[in-house]
């Protein structure tokens, strides 16, 4: 018998087969507890409250139809969340808001004629992650993520914040795996350069 | 004084017998990559996708280049910090489940249990 992959399946792939290892009440309770979080997460992709609401509702219904494939109730939360994020990407595509992931040749990092990085030798702190995580730093990170263009923001959100694999992102966005890697890498570089003030003392260069 | 016969022989001629050893040495010996090349390896490094050889090249560059070391440190810090950011619900959307969605779920559930019977 073929084993169903609860994360990668499409909503039309499975028949209505009942509720498997997760009860209907458990599902409803889960949706009720996390509904607001789903909306805000979907909003970070769709940038439209109405579309975010639609994506969550469609995602919840699609997930409910495939509830039988979840054998373990402890996996319900992560599974449901990923189904909803997948739906948000579908809604982006349906509304033709998914960006074109074309080649982008703009150089984001400065090098000299020998290919050596032009950057300060010293950083402000030995632990930059801790430095950012101070309350104002987090706000800055939030702004930096929002400031990324969709082309970089969507792959970075999917990979670094939602934990999708490169292969899954490549299928979701319908682009090659190498393109996914480039998009994420460039997104991370842009994110880093937006947070330069936290890393380098008296930095004036756009490095 | 160097004998005349040795003077007549060119340096390259003298070295020729040991040149294959030199070529072999350069093939197996560690090479150094530039910062630009280092940057191209960063993503694969963070995802543990580098081959053993690439990994050695990458780490060797990191040991000698403080700029790239800091670049990598701040690159990782930036995207890891993003995981701690949670979007605030300041949208004009209620965060309670709408009744029609709950009705739709229960309608499907009852339909499904009827079908089972």
PDB file of C-alpha atoms in Angstrom, chain A residues 16-19 24 27-28 31-32 35-37 39-41 43 49 53 57 60-61 64 107 109 111-112 114-117 119-123 126 128-129 132-133 138-139 141-142 145 159-161 166 181 184-185 188-189 191-192 195 199-200, chain B residues 33-37 39-40 42-44 46-47 49 61 65-68 70-98 100-102 104-106 108-109 111-112 115-116:
ATOM      1  CA  UNK A  16     -12.943  11.665   2.304  1.00  0.00           C
ATOM      2  CA  UNK A  17     -12.056   8.762   4.497  1.00  0.00           C
ATOM      3  CA  UNK A  18     -12.997   9.872   7.977  1.00  0.00           C
ATOM      4  CA  UNK A  19     -10.945  11.371  10.746  1.00  0.00           C
ATOM      5  CA  UNK A  24     -13.014  16.272  14.748  1.00  0.00           C
ATOM      6  CA  UNK A  27      -9.230  19.650  14.904  1.00  0.00           C
ATOM      7  CA  UNK A  28     -11.815  22.346  15.627  1.00  0.00           C
ATOM      8  CA  UNK A  31      -8.215  25.816  14.562  1.00  0.00           C
ATOM      9  CA  UNK A  32      -9.995  27.903  17.207  1.00  0.00           C
ATOM     10  CA  UNK A  35      -6.905  31.071  13.984  1.00  0.00           C
ATOM     11  CA  UNK A  36      -5.451  34.538  14.660  1.00  0.00           C
ATOM     12  CA  UNK A  37      -1.898  33.244  14.246  1.00  0.00           C
ATOM     13  CA  UNK A  39      -4.253  34.904   9.649  1.00  0.00           C
ATOM     14  CA  UNK A  40      -1.178  36.953  10.580  1.00  0.00           C
ATOM     15  CA  UNK A  41       1.174  34.353   9.102  1.00  0.00           C
ATOM     16  CA  UNK A  43      -0.862  38.038   5.835  1.00  0.00           C
ATOM     17  CA  UNK A  49      -6.171  40.892   5.236  1.00  0.00           C
ATOM     18  CA  UNK A  53      -8.611  35.283   5.698  1.00  0.00           C
ATOM     19  CA  UNK A  57     -10.464  29.351   5.562  1.00  0.00           C
ATOM     20  CA  UNK A  60      -8.682  24.766   7.083  1.00  0.00           C
ATOM     21  CA  UNK A  61     -11.343  23.172   4.888  1.00  0.00           C
ATOM     22  CA  UNK A  64     -10.202  18.917   7.288  1.00  0.00           C
ATOM     23  CA  UNK A 107      25.817  42.330  -7.038  1.00  0.00           C
ATOM     24  CA  UNK A 109      28.253  42.369  -1.821  1.00  0.00           C
ATOM     25  CA  UNK A 111      34.557  43.042  -3.673  1.00  0.00           C
ATOM     26  CA  UNK A 112      37.807  44.586  -4.838  1.00  0.00           C
ATOM     27  CA  UNK A 114      41.069  40.635  -6.588  1.00  0.00           C
ATOM     28  CA  UNK A 115      37.726  39.258  -5.478  1.00  0.00           C
ATOM     29  CA  UNK A 116      38.328  40.170  -1.848  1.00  0.00           C
ATOM     30  CA  UNK A 117      35.459  41.280   0.347  1.00  0.00           C
ATOM     31  CA  UNK A 119      34.036  44.987   4.802  1.00  0.00           C
ATOM     32  CA  UNK A 120      35.105  46.112   8.264  1.00  0.00           C
ATOM     33  CA  UNK A 121      37.365  43.680  10.074  1.00  0.00           C
ATOM     34  CA  UNK A 122      35.718  44.121  13.461  1.00  0.00           C
ATOM     35  CA  UNK A 123      32.159  43.489  14.441  1.00  0.00           C
ATOM     36  CA  UNK A 126      31.026  38.668  19.349  1.00  0.00           C
ATOM     37  CA  UNK A 128      25.450  39.340  16.824  1.00  0.00           C
ATOM     38  CA  UNK A 129      22.348  37.181  17.174  1.00  0.00           C
ATOM     39  CA  UNK A 132      19.658  41.705  17.512  1.00  0.00           C
ATOM     40  CA  UNK A 133      17.329  39.915  19.861  1.00  0.00           C
ATOM     41  CA  UNK A 138      13.460  42.466  16.829  1.00  0.00           C
ATOM     42  CA  UNK A 139      11.385  45.359  15.584  1.00  0.00           C
ATOM     43  CA  UNK A 141      14.287  42.565  11.953  1.00  0.00           C
ATOM     44  CA  UNK A 142      10.539  42.685  11.358  1.00  0.00           C
ATOM     45  CA  UNK A 145      11.817  41.276   6.476  1.00  0.00           C
ATOM     46  CA  UNK A 159      12.772  28.223   4.294  1.00  0.00           C
ATOM     47  CA  UNK A 160      14.030  29.998   7.373  1.00  0.00           C
ATOM     48  CA  UNK A 161      10.822  30.753   9.224  1.00  0.00           C
ATOM     49  CA  UNK A 166      14.384  23.390  -0.719  1.00  0.00           C
ATOM     50  CA  UNK A 181      18.819  28.513  -3.202  1.00  0.00           C
ATOM     51  CA  UNK A 184      17.095  32.503  -0.263  1.00  0.00           C
ATOM     52  CA  UNK A 185      20.786  33.380  -0.249  1.00  0.00           C
ATOM     53  CA  UNK A 188      19.472  36.552   3.600  1.00  0.00           C
ATOM     54  CA  UNK A 189      22.218  38.877   2.335  1.00  0.00           C
ATOM     55  CA  UNK A 191      18.336  40.986   5.430  1.00  0.00           C
ATOM     56  CA  UNK A 192      21.846  41.079   6.837  1.00  0.00           C
ATOM     57  CA  UNK A 195      20.714  44.991  10.062  1.00  0.00           C
ATOM     58  CA  UNK A 199      26.810  44.319  13.590  1.00  0.00           C
ATOM     59  CA  UNK A 200      29.409  46.945  12.783  1.00  0.00           C
TER      60      UNK A 200
ATOM     61  CA  UNK B  33      39.485  30.572  -2.669  1.00  0.00           C
ATOM     62  CA  UNK B  34      38.693  34.268  -2.981  1.00  0.00           C
ATOM     63  CA  UNK B  35      36.048  36.031  -0.870  1.00  0.00           C
ATOM     64  CA  UNK B  36      33.780  36.121  -3.926  1.00  0.00           C
ATOM     65  CA  UNK B  37      34.000  32.334  -4.239  1.00  0.00           C
ATOM     66  CA  UNK B  39      30.237  33.846  -0.797  1.00  0.00           C
ATOM     67  CA  UNK B  40      29.010  31.325  -3.363  1.00  0.00           C
ATOM     68  CA  UNK B  42      27.802  30.206   2.086  1.00  0.00           C
ATOM     69  CA  UNK B  43      24.284  28.956   1.465  1.00  0.00           C
ATOM     70  CA  UNK B  44      25.392  25.350   0.981  1.00  0.00           C
ATOM     71  CA  UNK B  46      24.577  26.726   6.243  1.00  0.00           C
ATOM     72  CA  UNK B  47      22.518  23.836   4.875  1.00  0.00           C
ATOM     73  CA  UNK B  49      25.355  20.671   1.472  1.00  0.00           C
ATOM     74  CA  UNK B  61      39.355  30.658   3.759  1.00  0.00           C
ATOM     75  CA  UNK B  65      39.872  36.035   6.361  1.00  0.00           C
ATOM     76  CA  UNK B  66      38.350  37.987   9.273  1.00  0.00           C
ATOM     77  CA  UNK B  67      36.026  39.912   6.940  1.00  0.00           C
ATOM     78  CA  UNK B  68      34.421  36.754   5.622  1.00  0.00           C
ATOM     79  CA  UNK B  70      32.306  38.270  10.275  1.00  0.00           C
ATOM     80  CA  UNK B  71      30.215  38.278   7.147  1.00  0.00           C
ATOM     81  CA  UNK B  72      29.220  34.661   7.772  1.00  0.00           C
ATOM     82  CA  UNK B  73      28.571  35.262  11.461  1.00  0.00           C
ATOM     83  CA  UNK B  74      26.287  38.215  10.753  1.00  0.00           C
ATOM     84  CA  UNK B  75      24.619  36.442   7.805  1.00  0.00           C
ATOM     85  CA  UNK B  76      23.635  33.537  10.065  1.00  0.00           C
ATOM     86  CA  UNK B  77      22.615  35.867  12.907  1.00  0.00           C
ATOM     87  CA  UNK B  78      20.324  37.855  10.598  1.00  0.00           C
ATOM     88  CA  UNK B  79      18.234  34.965   9.328  1.00  0.00           C
ATOM     89  CA  UNK B  80      18.192  33.150  12.669  1.00  0.00           C
ATOM     90  CA  UNK B  81      16.923  36.290  14.398  1.00  0.00           C
ATOM     91  CA  UNK B  82      14.006  36.281  11.970  1.00  0.00           C
ATOM     92  CA  UNK B  83      12.701  33.109  13.581  1.00  0.00           C
ATOM     93  CA  UNK B  84      12.068  35.051  16.773  1.00  0.00           C
ATOM     94  CA  UNK B  85       9.920  37.609  15.024  1.00  0.00           C
ATOM     95  CA  UNK B  86       6.277  36.881  15.329  1.00  0.00           C
ATOM     96  CA  UNK B  87       3.862  38.941  13.280  1.00  0.00           C
ATOM     97  CA  UNK B  88       1.513  41.032  15.407  1.00  0.00           C
ATOM     98  CA  UNK B  89      -2.148  40.816  14.811  1.00  0.00           C
ATOM     99  CA  UNK B  90      -2.823  44.470  14.140  1.00  0.00           C
ATOM    100  CA  UNK B  91      -4.861  43.684  11.051  1.00  0.00           C
ATOM    101  CA  UNK B  92      -8.476  44.588  10.927  1.00  0.00           C
ATOM    102  CA  UNK B  93      -9.497  40.954  10.947  1.00  0.00           C
ATOM    103  CA  UNK B  94     -11.154  39.158  13.875  1.00  0.00           C
ATOM    104  CA  UNK B  95      -9.016  36.358  15.285  1.00  0.00           C
ATOM    105  CA  UNK B  96     -11.988  34.207  16.200  1.00  0.00           C
ATOM    106  CA  UNK B  97     -13.127  31.485  13.847  1.00  0.00           C
ATOM    107  CA  UNK B  98     -16.159  32.627  11.839  1.00  0.00           C
ATOM    108  CA  UNK B 100     -19.769  29.750   8.786  1.00  0.00           C
ATOM    109  CA  UNK B 101     -16.359  28.034   8.719  1.00  0.00           C
ATOM    110  CA  UNK B 102     -17.280  25.957  11.786  1.00  0.00           C
ATOM    111  CA  UNK B 104     -18.855  24.037   6.967  1.00  0.00           C
ATOM    112  CA  UNK B 105     -16.559  21.759   8.982  1.00  0.00           C
ATOM    113  CA  UNK B 106     -19.402  20.171  10.907  1.00  0.00           C
ATOM    114  CA  UNK B 108     -18.593  17.850   6.079  1.00  0.00           C
ATOM    115  CA  UNK B 109     -18.108  15.773   9.259  1.00  0.00           C
ATOM    116  CA  UNK B 111     -21.825  14.010   5.749  1.00  0.00           C
ATOM    117  CA  UNK B 112     -18.723  11.861   6.148  1.00  0.00           C
ATOM    118  CA  UNK B 115     -21.398   7.971   4.294  1.00  0.00           C
ATOM    119  CA  UNK B 116     -19.512   5.630   6.602  1.00  0.00           C
TER     120      UNK B 116
END
